[in-house]
Amino acid sequence: MQQANPIMLSFILRRVLYTVPIMLGVSLVCFALVHISPGDPLVSILPPDASVELQEQMMAIYGFDKSYPEQFLRWLGLALQGDLGNSIASGRPVASEVLNAVGNTLVLAVTATIIGFTLGGLFGFVAGYFRDSWIDKLATAISVVGVSVPHYWLGMVMVIIFSVELRWLPATGAGPGGSSQWVWDWEHMQYLILPAVTMSVIPMGIVARTVRALVADILQQEFVSGLRAKGLLDRGVLAHVIKNAAPTALAVMGLQLGYLLGGSILIETVFSWPGTGFLLGQAIFQRDLPLLQGTILVLAMFFVILNLLVDVAQTSLDPRLQRG
Amino acid sequence: MAVTADTVAHLATIEKSQGYWRSVWTRFLRDKVAVCAGLVAAGLVLMAVFAPWIAPANPLDGSMIKRLSPIGTEGYPLGADELGRDMLSRLIYGARLSLFMGVVPVLIAFTIGAAIGIAAGYLGGWVNTITMRVLDVLYAFPSVLLAIAISGALGAGILNGLLSLTVVFIPPIARVAESVTTSVRKLEYIEAAQASGASSLRIVRDHVLGNVLGPIFVYATSLISVSMILAAGLSFLGLGVSPPNAEWGLMLNTLRNAIYVQPWLAALPGVMIFLTSISFNMLSDGLRSAMDVKQ
């Protein structure tokens, strides 16, 4: 890589600084979640016949007797120290529950992104290269199906085909050891196949669409005809096309990973995959607001940071900015 | 003088738009895929409207002995669900709530988002900066997560579901509206209208709206497909529509336990969600190329 130039550095610095108010805003939204929910937040903790003194005591412990700005600052301060409160249902710290689950969600989302990116990139590339051929039409159809299919239903259909009818793969869970002991062996990986393949359909459709448009666009640019005129063979042209399409395609992949991390709740529910989505499902089902709030905060922060990384990576890969 | 300039610009937009819509329609009709998708979507809407006349049975009437009857049972062409209710009738009636939950949030978000985006784009300056930065915060959430966060906090219910989906779709629509309006605002004829003394409100109404609503609308239609999947997804999680209502996502949820008994029956509601989502998606694609909107 070339030496970073001042323009690029200042862009990156501004981009990093810009993330601070966004993170603050995101945490404000997460804080507000508990307060838009109807009903007294203490109802689920206290027994119905709790005395007034006990109620007031609990209000003070949880800080509900303070004003909203005070509560927000207190909550934010604790969250920055890694304290997201305790789950109402299990009584355990939310932070450790989320941390346990995040690993499993990452395993699922990263695998799905890799499958989706590889297949989508391939389909999109072939479609863009042989534009308007039958391959193009097929790839376009696949990408439309990919973005239109309700993935939770696709997950059910996969379970019906491969678990119920064929009995090839397990339907739910993450293998022996449950949620805490993920290992990359067949014993565990067979549980990953169905949810990961189901999940990969979303980025596949979007990546295929993007790459197709990119490739078709690049092939129409003058430098390609220039390369061809110079007598460069198809394979050489191909390398140039890949080089030019890669930064955008990788950026799309990064964003898709973020969407999958945040949007995995439906697929994790279908497959009972012990990740953050499953945790969210439980939080909703049991109206465990601290757990809901904490999980959403962590996932949204992941998304913000991933967005930042994608932007920075894309800037440093952009040849126009590298030259200054 | 001022009046003339304004009137000429006004007439020019009107004449352009009439010819434009005719050519959009002709181009749309030439697109076979889009026409087919449009017909399917129209069929689904008709099915929702005329559900009481089409459906063979009451979608809420169950029969304990008919529970989970397979597809093709006499009197139950598509089988019966876990409470012995006629599947075909529930799928037909399900179109009502499912389409409502999928389309209405996009419509409301289109109205609010377009208003915010056009105002921010036309006014520019600090109004623009503040509005867009606030929207950036909501944009910083993955859409599924934001929808689930809000309706998870608010609890189940049709209204809460509608509200959370609307909040999810306002930022992207406002963003598109802002960028389209900003580019239109810099065009010369707007400058001409401003120079001729037309008020901001009048310029927006007469010259800006006609040029920006099309692209914003096309973008909003592309969100209907996402909204359908998300809305049904909320009900699938136990948020959104509650039992015993017929709604496709909720039906998938309650039939999920029957997956080992009647697997293909359990998958039926998803077929309807898929069909709706894909037809709206292709309809929107066709609309975009017919209107020649670049995104």
Coordinates of C-alpha atoms in Angstrom, one line a residue:
Chain A
M1 CA 0.0 0.0 0.0
Q2 CA 1.1 3.5 -0.7
Q3 CA 1.7 6.2 1.9
A4 CA -1.5 7.6 3.2
N5 CA -2.0 11.2 2.1
P6 CA -3.4 14.1 4.1
I7 CA -6.7 14.3 2.3
M8 CA -7.4 10.6 3.0
L9 CA -6.3 11.0 6.6
S10 CA -8.5 14.0 7.2
F11 CA -11.4 12.2 5.7
I12 CA -10.8 9.2 8.0
L13 CA -10.4 11.4 11.0
R14 CA -13.7 13.3 10.2
R15 CA -15.5 10.0 9.7
V16 CA -14.3 8.7 13.1
L17 CA -15.3 11.9 14.8
Y18 CA -18.7 11.8 13.1
T19 CA -19.3 8.4 14.7
V20 CA -19.3 9.9 18.2
P21 CA -22.6 11.8 17.9
I22 CA -24.1 8.9 16.0
M23 CA -23.2 6.5 18.9
L24 CA -24.6 9.0 21.4
G25 CA -27.9 9.2 19.4
V26 CA -28.1 5.4 19.1
S27 CA -27.7 5.0 22.8
L28 CA -30.3 7.6 23.4
V29 CA -32.8 5.6 21.2
C30 CA -31.9 2.5 23.2
F31 CA -32.4 4.3 26.5
A32 CA -35.8 5.6 25.2
L33 CA -36.9 2.0 24.4
V34 CA -37.6 1.2 28.0
H35 CA -39.4 4.4 28.6
I36 CA -41.8 4.1 25.5
S37 CA -42.9 0.7 26.7
P38 CA -46.2 0.9 28.4
G39 CA -46.6 0.1 32.1
D40 CA -44.4 0.5 35.2
P41 CA -41.0 -1.0 34.5
L42 CA -41.0 -2.4 38.1
V43 CA -44.2 -4.4 37.7
S44 CA -42.3 -7.4 36.3
I45 CA -39.8 -7.4 39.2
L46 CA -42.0 -6.7 42.2
P47 CA -44.7 -9.0 43.6
P48 CA -48.1 -7.5 43.1
D49 CA -48.6 -7.0 46.9
A50 CA -45.3 -5.2 47.4
S51 CA -45.4 -2.4 50.0
V52 CA -45.1 1.3 49.0
E53 CA -41.8 1.5 50.8
L54 CA -40.4 -1.4 48.9
Q55 CA -41.6 0.1 45.6
E56 CA -39.9 3.4 46.5
Q57 CA -36.7 1.6 47.5
M58 CA -36.6 -0.3 44.2
M59 CA -37.3 3.0 42.3
A60 CA -34.3 4.4 44.0
I61 CA -32.1 1.4 43.3
Y62 CA -33.0 1.4 39.6
G63 CA -32.8 5.2 39.5
F64 CA -36.4 5.6 38.2
D65 CA -37.0 8.4 40.7
K66 CA -34.6 10.8 38.9
S67 CA -35.2 13.0 35.9
Y68 CA -34.8 11.5 32.4
P69 CA -31.5 13.3 31.6
E70 CA -30.1 12.2 34.9
Q71 CA -31.3 8.6 34.3
F72 CA -29.8 8.7 30.8
L73 CA -26.4 9.9 32.0
R74 CA -26.3 7.3 34.8
W75 CA -27.3 4.5 32.4
L76 CA -24.8 5.7 29.8
G77 CA -22.0 5.8 32.4
L78 CA -22.7 2.3 33.5
A79 CA -23.0 1.0 29.9
L80 CA -19.6 2.5 29.1
Q81 CA -18.2 0.5 32.1
G82 CA -19.8 -2.6 30.6
D83 CA -22.7 -2.7 33.0
L84 CA -26.0 -3.1 31.1
G85 CA -28.1 -4.0 34.1
N86 CA -29.5 -7.3 35.1
S87 CA -31.9 -9.4 33.1
I88 CA -35.3 -9.5 34.8
A89 CA -36.1 -13.1 33.8
S90 CA -32.8 -14.7 34.8
G91 CA -31.3 -12.1 37.2
R92 CA -27.9 -12.5 35.4
P93 CA -26.0 -9.5 34.1
V94 CA -27.2 -8.5 30.6
A95 CA -23.7 -7.8 29.4
S96 CA -22.5 -11.4 30.0
E97 CA -25.6 -12.9 28.4
V98 CA -25.2 -10.7 25.3
L99 CA -21.4 -11.4 25.2
N100 CA -22.1 -15.2 25.2
A101 CA -24.7 -14.9 22.4
V102 CA -22.7 -12.5 20.2
G103 CA -20.1 -15.1 19.5
N104 CA -22.7 -17.5 18.2
T105 CA -24.4 -14.8 16.1
L106 CA -21.0 -13.9 14.6
V107 CA -20.3 -17.5 13.6
L108 CA -23.6 -17.7 11.8
A109 CA -23.5 -14.2 10.2
V110 CA -19.9 -14.4 9.1
T111 CA -20.5 -17.9 7.5
A112 CA -23.7 -16.7 5.8
T113 CA -21.9 -13.6 4.5
I114 CA -19.0 -15.6 3.1
I115 CA -21.4 -18.0 1.3
G116 CA -23.6 -15.2 0.1
F117 CA -20.8 -13.1 -1.1
T118 CA -19.1 -15.9 -3.0
L119 CA -22.2 -17.1 -4.7
G120 CA -23.6 -13.6 -5.2
G121 CA -20.3 -12.3 -6.6
L122 CA -20.1 -15.2 -9.0
F123 CA -23.7 -14.9 -10.2
G124 CA -23.4 -11.1 -10.5
F125 CA -20.0 -11.3 -12.3
V126 CA -21.2 -13.8 -14.9
A127 CA -24.4 -11.9 -15.4
G128 CA -22.7 -8.6 -15.9
Y129 CA -20.0 -10.0 -18.2
F130 CA -22.5 -11.8 -20.4
R131 CA -25.1 -9.1 -20.3
D132 CA -28.6 -10.0 -21.7
S133 CA -27.7 -13.6 -22.1
W134 CA -29.7 -16.4 -20.5
I135 CA -27.2 -16.6 -17.7
D136 CA -27.8 -12.9 -17.0
K137 CA -31.5 -13.5 -16.9
L138 CA -31.1 -16.5 -14.6
A139 CA -28.8 -14.6 -12.3
T140 CA -31.1 -11.6 -12.2
A141 CA -34.1 -13.9 -11.4
I142 CA -32.1 -15.5 -8.6
S143 CA -31.2 -12.1 -7.1
V144 CA -34.8 -11.0 -7.2
V145 CA -35.9 -14.2 -5.5
G146 CA -33.1 -13.7 -3.0
V147 CA -34.3 -10.2 -1.9
S148 CA -38.0 -11.0 -2.0
V149 CA -38.1 -14.3 -0.1
P150 CA -39.2 -14.1 3.5
H151 CA -36.1 -15.7 4.9
Y152 CA -37.8 -17.1 8.0
W153 CA -40.1 -19.0 5.8
L154 CA -37.2 -20.2 3.6
G155 CA -35.7 -21.5 6.9
M156 CA -38.9 -23.4 7.6
V157 CA -38.9 -24.9 4.1
M158 CA -35.2 -25.9 4.5
V159 CA -36.1 -27.6 7.8
I160 CA -39.0 -29.4 6.1
I161 CA -36.8 -30.6 3.2
F162 CA -33.5 -31.5 4.9
S163 CA -34.6 -32.4 8.5
V164 CA -38.2 -33.6 8.3
E165 CA -38.4 -35.3 4.9
L166 CA -34.8 -36.3 4.1
R167 CA -33.5 -36.4 7.7
W168 CA -30.0 -35.3 6.6
L169 CA -29.4 -32.4 9.0
P170 CA -30.5 -31.4 12.5
A171 CA -33.3 -28.8 12.6
T172 CA -32.6 -26.7 15.6
G173 CA -29.9 -25.8 18.1
A174 CA -26.2 -25.4 17.9
G175 CA -25.0 -28.9 18.7
P176 CA -23.6 -30.6 21.8
G177 CA -22.6 -28.2 24.6
G178 CA -25.5 -25.8 23.8
S179 CA -24.9 -22.2 23.5
S180 CA -21.5 -21.7 25.1
Q181 CA -19.2 -24.2 23.4
W182 CA -19.0 -23.7 19.7
V183 CA -16.3 -25.8 18.0
W184 CA -15.6 -26.1 14.3
D185 CA -16.0 -29.8 13.9
W186 CA -18.7 -31.7 12.0
E187 CA -20.5 -32.5 15.2
H188 CA -21.3 -28.8 15.5
M189 CA -21.0 -27.6 11.9
Q190 CA -23.9 -29.8 10.8
Y191 CA -26.1 -27.5 12.9
L192 CA -24.7 -24.5 11.2
I193 CA -25.4 -25.5 7.6
L194 CA -29.2 -24.9 7.4
P195 CA -29.3 -21.5 9.2
A196 CA -26.2 -20.2 7.4
V197 CA -27.4 -21.2 3.9
T198 CA -30.8 -19.7 4.7
M199 CA -29.3 -16.5 5.9
S200 CA -26.9 -16.3 2.9
V201 CA -29.8 -15.9 0.5
I202 CA -30.2 -12.2 1.5
P203 CA -26.7 -11.0 0.9
M204 CA -26.5 -13.2 -2.2
G205 CA -29.3 -11.4 -3.9
I206 CA -28.0 -8.0 -3.1
V207 CA -24.3 -8.7 -3.9
A208 CA -25.4 -10.3 -7.2
R209 CA -27.4 -7.2 -8.1
T210 CA -24.5 -4.8 -7.1
V211 CA -21.8 -6.8 -8.8
R212 CA -23.8 -7.2 -12.0
A213 CA -24.4 -3.5 -12.3
L214 CA -20.7 -2.7 -11.4
V215 CA -19.3 -5.1 -14.0
A216 CA -21.6 -4.0 -16.7
D217 CA -20.8 -0.4 -15.9
I218 CA -17.0 -1.0 -15.9
L219 CA -17.1 -2.9 -19.2
Q220 CA -18.7 0.1 -20.8
Q221 CA -16.0 2.5 -19.7
E222 CA -13.4 3.8 -22.1
F223 CA -10.4 2.3 -20.4
V224 CA -11.7 -1.2 -21.1
S225 CA -12.0 -0.6 -24.9
G226 CA -8.6 1.0 -24.5
L227 CA -7.2 -2.2 -23.0
R228 CA -8.9 -4.3 -25.6
A229 CA -7.5 -2.0 -28.4
K230 CA -4.1 -2.4 -26.9
G231 CA -4.6 -6.1 -27.6
L232 CA -5.1 -7.2 -24.0
L233 CA -6.8 -10.6 -23.9
D234 CA -10.1 -11.2 -22.1
R235 CA -8.4 -12.6 -19.1
G236 CA -6.3 -9.5 -18.7
V237 CA -9.5 -7.3 -19.0
L238 CA -11.1 -9.5 -16.4
A239 CA -8.4 -8.8 -13.9
H240 CA -8.9 -5.1 -14.4
V241 CA -12.7 -5.4 -14.0
I242 CA -12.3 -7.3 -10.7
K243 CA -9.8 -4.8 -9.4
N244 CA -12.2 -2.0 -10.1
A245 CA -15.3 -3.7 -8.8
A246 CA -13.7 -5.1 -5.6
P247 CA -13.8 -2.0 -3.3
T248 CA -17.6 -1.4 -3.8
A249 CA -18.4 -5.1 -3.7
L250 CA -16.4 -5.5 -0.4
A251 CA -18.2 -2.4 1.0
V252 CA -21.6 -4.0 0.2
M253 CA -20.4 -7.2 1.9
G254 CA -19.4 -5.4 5.0
L255 CA -22.7 -3.6 5.3
Q256 CA -24.5 -6.9 4.6
L257 CA -22.7 -8.5 7.5
G258 CA -23.9 -5.7 9.7
Y259 CA -27.5 -6.2 8.5
L260 CA -27.2 -9.9 9.2
L261 CA -25.9 -9.4 12.7
G262 CA -28.8 -7.1 13.5
G263 CA -31.4 -8.9 11.5
S264 CA -30.6 -12.5 12.5
I265 CA -33.4 -12.6 15.0
L266 CA -36.0 -14.2 12.7
I267 CA -33.6 -16.9 11.4
E268 CA -32.2 -17.6 14.9
T269 CA -35.8 -18.0 16.1
V270 CA -36.6 -20.5 13.4
F271 CA -33.5 -22.6 14.1
S272 CA -33.3 -21.9 17.8
W273 CA -29.7 -20.8 17.2
P274 CA -28.4 -19.6 20.6
G275 CA -27.3 -16.1 19.4
T276 CA -28.3 -12.5 20.0
G277 CA -31.5 -12.9 17.9
F278 CA -32.7 -15.8 20.0
L279 CA -31.9 -13.7 23.1
L280 CA -34.0 -10.9 21.7
G281 CA -36.8 -13.3 21.0
Q282 CA -36.7 -14.4 24.7
A283 CA -36.5 -10.8 25.9
I284 CA -39.7 -9.9 23.8
F285 CA -41.5 -13.1 24.9
Q286 CA -40.8 -12.5 28.6
R287 CA -41.0 -8.7 28.4
D288 CA -37.5 -8.5 29.8
L289 CA -36.8 -4.9 28.9
P290 CA -33.2 -4.6 30.2
L291 CA -32.2 -7.6 28.2
L292 CA -34.0 -6.2 25.1
Q293 CA -32.3 -2.8 25.6
G294 CA -28.8 -4.2 26.2
T295 CA -28.9 -6.6 23.2
I296 CA -30.2 -3.9 20.9
L297 CA -27.5 -1.5 22.1
V298 CA -24.7 -4.0 21.5
L299 CA -26.0 -5.0 18.0
A300 CA -26.5 -1.3 16.9
M301 CA -23.0 -0.4 18.1
F302 CA -21.6 -3.3 16.1
F303 CA -23.5 -1.9 13.1
V304 CA -22.2 1.6 13.6
I305 CA -18.6 0.4 14.0
L306 CA -18.9 -1.9 11.0
N307 CA -20.2 1.0 8.9
L308 CA -17.2 3.1 10.0
L309 CA -14.7 0.3 9.2
V310 CA -16.3 -0.2 5.7
D311 CA -16.1 3.5 4.9
V312 CA -12.5 3.8 6.1
A313 CA -11.5 0.6 4.2
Q314 CA -13.2 1.8 1.1
T315 CA -11.5 5.2 1.2
S316 CA -8.1 3.6 1.7
L317 CA -8.8 1.3 -1.2
D318 CA -10.0 4.0 -3.6
P319 CA -7.2 4.6 -6.0
R320 CA -8.4 8.1 -6.8
L321 CA -8.0 9.1 -3.1
Q322 CA -4.7 7.3 -2.8
R323 CA -3.1 9.5 -5.4
G324 CA -4.6 12.5 -3.7
Chain B
M1 CA -42.8 40.4 -16.4
A2 CA -42.6 38.4 -13.2
V3 CA -46.0 36.9 -13.9
T4 CA -45.0 35.9 -17.4
A5 CA -41.9 34.1 -16.4
D6 CA -43.7 32.2 -13.7
T7 CA -46.6 31.2 -16.0
V8 CA -44.3 30.1 -18.8
A9 CA -42.3 27.9 -16.4
H10 CA -45.6 26.6 -15.0
L11 CA -47.1 25.7 -18.4
A12 CA -43.9 24.0 -19.4
T13 CA -44.0 21.6 -16.5
I14 CA -47.6 20.7 -17.1
E15 CA -47.1 20.0 -20.7
K16 CA -44.0 18.0 -20.0
S17 CA -45.7 15.9 -17.4
Q18 CA -48.7 14.9 -19.5
G19 CA -46.5 13.5 -22.3
Y20 CA -44.2 12.0 -19.8
W21 CA -46.9 9.9 -18.0
R22 CA -48.2 8.6 -21.4
S23 CA -44.8 7.4 -22.3
V24 CA -44.2 5.9 -18.9
W25 CA -47.4 3.9 -19.3
T26 CA -46.4 2.7 -22.9
R27 CA -43.0 1.7 -21.7
F28 CA -44.5 -0.1 -18.7
L29 CA -46.9 -2.1 -20.9
R30 CA -44.0 -3.3 -23.0
D31 CA -42.3 -4.8 -19.9
K32 CA -44.0 -8.2 -19.7
V33 CA -42.5 -9.2 -16.3
A34 CA -43.7 -6.0 -14.7
V35 CA -47.2 -6.3 -16.2
C36 CA -47.5 -9.9 -14.9
A37 CA -46.2 -8.8 -11.5
G38 CA -48.8 -5.9 -11.6
L39 CA -51.6 -8.4 -12.4
V40 CA -50.6 -10.7 -9.5
A41 CA -50.4 -7.8 -7.1
A42 CA -53.8 -6.5 -8.3
G43 CA -55.2 -10.0 -7.8
L44 CA -53.9 -10.1 -4.3
V45 CA -55.5 -6.8 -3.5
L46 CA -58.8 -7.9 -5.0
M47 CA -58.6 -11.1 -3.0
A48 CA -58.2 -9.0 0.1
V49 CA -61.1 -6.7 -0.7
F50 CA -63.5 -9.4 -1.7
A51 CA -62.4 -12.0 0.8
P52 CA -65.9 -12.6 2.4
W53 CA -67.3 -13.4 -1.1
I54 CA -64.4 -15.6 -2.2
A55 CA -63.5 -17.6 0.9
P56 CA -65.5 -20.8 1.2
A57 CA -65.6 -20.8 5.0
N58 CA -65.4 -18.5 8.0
P59 CA -61.6 -18.1 8.8
L60 CA -62.3 -18.1 12.5
D61 CA -64.5 -21.3 12.7
G62 CA -62.5 -24.2 13.9
S63 CA -63.4 -27.9 14.3
M64 CA -61.5 -30.0 16.8
I65 CA -61.8 -33.2 14.7
K66 CA -60.4 -31.5 11.6
R67 CA -57.2 -30.2 13.3
L68 CA -54.3 -30.4 10.9
S69 CA -56.1 -32.1 8.1
P70 CA -53.8 -32.6 5.2
I71 CA -54.0 -30.6 2.0
G72 CA -56.7 -32.0 -0.3
T73 CA -59.1 -33.1 2.5
E74 CA -62.8 -33.0 1.4
G75 CA -64.2 -29.6 2.2
Y76 CA -60.7 -28.4 3.1
P77 CA -58.9 -28.0 -0.3
L78 CA -55.7 -26.7 1.4
G79 CA -56.2 -28.6 4.7
A80 CA -57.0 -27.2 8.1
D81 CA -54.7 -25.5 10.6
E82 CA -53.9 -26.4 14.2
L83 CA -57.3 -25.4 15.4
G84 CA -59.2 -27.0 12.5
R85 CA -59.9 -23.8 10.7
D86 CA -60.1 -23.9 6.9
M87 CA -56.6 -23.0 5.5
L88 CA -57.8 -21.7 2.1
S89 CA -60.2 -19.3 3.8
R90 CA -57.6 -18.1 6.3
L91 CA -55.1 -17.6 3.5
I92 CA -57.6 -15.5 1.6
Y93 CA -58.7 -13.5 4.6
G94 CA -55.0 -13.2 5.6
A95 CA -54.4 -11.0 2.6
R96 CA -56.4 -8.3 4.3
L97 CA -54.3 -7.8 7.4
S98 CA -51.0 -8.8 5.7
L99 CA -51.4 -6.3 2.9
F100 CA -52.6 -3.7 5.3
M101 CA -49.6 -4.2 7.6
G102 CA -47.2 -4.2 4.7
V103 CA -48.5 -1.3 2.6
V104 CA -49.8 1.2 5.1
P105 CA -46.5 1.9 6.9
V106 CA -44.8 2.6 3.6
L107 CA -47.7 5.0 2.6
I108 CA -47.5 6.9 5.9
A109 CA -43.7 6.9 5.8
F110 CA -43.8 8.2 2.2
T111 CA -46.0 11.1 3.2
I112 CA -43.9 12.1 6.3
G113 CA -40.5 11.2 4.8
A114 CA -41.1 13.0 1.6
A115 CA -42.3 16.1 3.5
I116 CA -39.2 16.1 5.8
G117 CA -36.8 15.4 2.9
I118 CA -38.3 18.0 0.5
A119 CA -38.3 20.6 3.3
A120 CA -34.7 19.8 4.2
G121 CA -33.6 19.7 0.6
Y122 CA -35.3 22.9 -0.4
L123 CA -34.4 24.9 2.7
G124 CA -30.8 23.6 2.8
G125 CA -28.4 25.2 5.4
W126 CA -28.6 24.3 9.0
V127 CA -32.2 23.0 8.8
N128 CA -30.9 20.4 6.4
T129 CA -27.9 19.6 8.5
I130 CA -29.9 19.1 11.7
T131 CA -32.7 17.1 10.1
M132 CA -30.4 14.8 8.2
R133 CA -28.1 14.2 11.2
V134 CA -31.1 13.2 13.4
L135 CA -32.3 10.8 10.7
D136 CA -28.7 9.4 10.5
V137 CA -29.2 8.1 14.1
L138 CA -32.2 6.1 13.1
Y139 CA -30.4 5.1 9.9
A140 CA -27.6 3.7 12.1
F141 CA -29.8 0.8 13.0
P142 CA -30.3 -2.2 10.7
S143 CA -34.0 -2.0 9.7
V144 CA -35.0 -5.3 11.1
L145 CA -33.4 -4.5 14.4
L146 CA -35.1 -1.1 14.7
A147 CA -38.5 -2.5 13.9
I148 CA -38.1 -5.3 16.4
A149 CA -36.7 -2.9 19.0
I150 CA -39.6 -0.5 18.8
S151 CA -42.4 -3.0 18.6
G152 CA -40.6 -5.2 21.2
A153 CA -40.7 -2.3 23.6
L154 CA -44.2 -1.3 22.8
G155 CA -45.6 -4.8 22.8
A156 CA -47.8 -6.8 20.4
G157 CA -50.6 -5.1 18.6
I158 CA -51.5 -3.9 15.1
L159 CA -51.0 -0.2 15.9
N160 CA -47.6 -0.8 17.5
G161 CA -46.6 -2.8 14.5
L162 CA -47.7 -0.1 12.1
L163 CA -45.9 2.5 14.2
S164 CA -42.6 0.7 14.4
L165 CA -42.5 0.0 10.7
T166 CA -43.4 3.6 9.8
V167 CA -40.5 4.8 12.0
V168 CA -38.2 2.4 10.2
F169 CA -39.1 3.6 6.7
I170 CA -39.1 7.4 7.3
P171 CA -35.3 7.9 7.3
P172 CA -34.6 6.1 4.0
I173 CA -37.5 7.8 2.2
A174 CA -36.5 11.2 3.7
R175 CA -32.9 10.6 2.6
V176 CA -33.9 10.0 -1.0
A177 CA -36.3 12.9 -1.0
E178 CA -33.6 15.2 0.3
S179 CA -31.1 14.2 -2.3
V180 CA -33.5 14.5 -5.2
T181 CA -34.8 17.9 -4.0
T182 CA -31.3 19.2 -3.4
S183 CA -30.4 18.4 -7.0
V184 CA -33.6 19.9 -8.4
R185 CA -33.1 23.1 -6.3
K186 CA -29.9 23.8 -8.1
L187 CA -31.6 23.8 -11.6
E188 CA -31.9 27.0 -13.5
Y189 CA -35.7 27.1 -13.7
I190 CA -36.0 27.2 -9.9
E191 CA -33.6 30.1 -9.9
A192 CA -35.7 31.7 -12.6
A193 CA -38.8 31.3 -10.5
Q194 CA -37.1 32.7 -7.4
A195 CA -35.9 35.7 -9.5
S196 CA -39.4 36.3 -10.7
G197 CA -40.5 36.6 -7.1
A198 CA -42.4 33.4 -6.5
S199 CA -42.7 32.4 -2.8
S200 CA -40.9 29.4 -1.5
L201 CA -44.2 27.5 -0.9
R202 CA -45.3 28.3 -4.5
I203 CA -42.0 27.2 -6.0
V204 CA -42.1 23.9 -4.0
R205 CA -45.7 23.3 -5.0
D206 CA -45.5 24.2 -8.6
H207 CA -42.0 23.4 -9.7
V208 CA -40.3 21.1 -7.2
L209 CA -43.1 18.6 -6.2
G210 CA -43.7 17.5 -9.8
N211 CA -40.1 16.7 -10.4
V212 CA -39.3 15.0 -7.1
L213 CA -42.4 13.0 -6.2
G214 CA -41.9 10.5 -9.0
P215 CA -38.5 9.3 -7.9
I216 CA -39.4 9.3 -4.2
F217 CA -42.6 7.3 -5.0
V218 CA -40.7 4.8 -7.0
Y219 CA -38.3 4.4 -4.2
A220 CA -41.1 4.0 -1.7
T221 CA -42.8 1.3 -3.8
S222 CA -39.5 -0.7 -3.7
L223 CA -39.9 -0.7 0.1
I224 CA -43.3 -2.4 0.1
S225 CA -41.7 -5.7 -0.6
V226 CA -39.4 -5.3 2.4
S227 CA -42.2 -4.0 4.5
M228 CA -44.4 -7.1 3.7
I229 CA -41.6 -9.4 4.8
L230 CA -40.9 -7.3 7.9
A231 CA -44.5 -6.9 8.9
A232 CA -45.2 -10.6 8.6
G233 CA -41.9 -11.2 10.4
L234 CA -43.1 -9.2 13.4
S235 CA -46.2 -11.3 13.6
F236 CA -44.1 -14.4 13.2
L237 CA -42.2 -13.3 16.4
G238 CA -45.4 -12.8 18.3
L239 CA -45.4 -9.0 17.8
G240 CA -47.7 -7.2 15.5
V241 CA -51.0 -9.0 14.8
S242 CA -52.3 -11.3 17.6
P243 CA -54.4 -14.4 17.4
P244 CA -57.0 -15.4 16.4
N245 CA -56.7 -13.0 13.4
A246 CA -55.8 -14.4 10.1
E247 CA -52.4 -12.9 9.1
W248 CA -49.8 -14.8 7.1
G249 CA -46.8 -14.2 9.4
L250 CA -48.9 -15.1 12.5
M251 CA -50.2 -18.2 10.7
L252 CA -46.6 -19.3 10.0
N253 CA -45.8 -18.8 13.7
T254 CA -48.7 -20.9 15.0
L255 CA -48.2 -23.6 12.4
R256 CA -44.5 -23.9 13.1
N257 CA -45.2 -26.4 15.9
A258 CA -47.0 -28.6 13.3
I259 CA -43.9 -28.8 11.1
Y260 CA -43.4 -32.5 11.9
V261 CA -47.0 -33.4 11.5
Q262 CA -48.1 -31.5 8.4
P263 CA -44.9 -29.9 7.1
W264 CA -46.2 -28.6 3.7
L265 CA -49.4 -27.3 5.3
A266 CA -47.3 -25.3 7.7
A267 CA -45.3 -23.7 4.9
L268 CA -48.4 -22.4 3.0
P269 CA -48.7 -18.9 4.5
G270 CA -45.1 -18.2 3.6
V271 CA -45.9 -18.9 -0.1
M272 CA -48.4 -16.0 0.1
I273 CA -45.9 -13.7 1.7
F274 CA -43.3 -14.6 -0.9
L275 CA -45.8 -14.2 -3.8
T276 CA -46.8 -10.7 -2.5
S277 CA -43.3 -9.6 -1.8
I278 CA -41.8 -10.7 -5.2
S279 CA -44.7 -9.3 -7.2
F280 CA -44.4 -5.9 -5.5
N281 CA -40.7 -6.0 -6.0
M282 CA -40.9 -6.7 -9.7
L283 CA -43.7 -4.2 -10.1
S284 CA -41.5 -1.6 -8.5
D285 CA -38.5 -2.5 -10.7
G286 CA -40.8 -2.2 -13.8
L287 CA -42.1 1.2 -12.6
R288 CA -38.5 2.4 -12.1
S289 CA -37.3 1.5 -15.6
A290 CA -40.6 2.8 -17.1
M291 CA -40.1 6.1 -15.3
D292 CA -36.4 6.1 -16.1
V293 CA -35.4 6.8 -12.5
K294 CA -31.8 6.2 -11.8
Q295 CA -30.7 5.1 -8.3

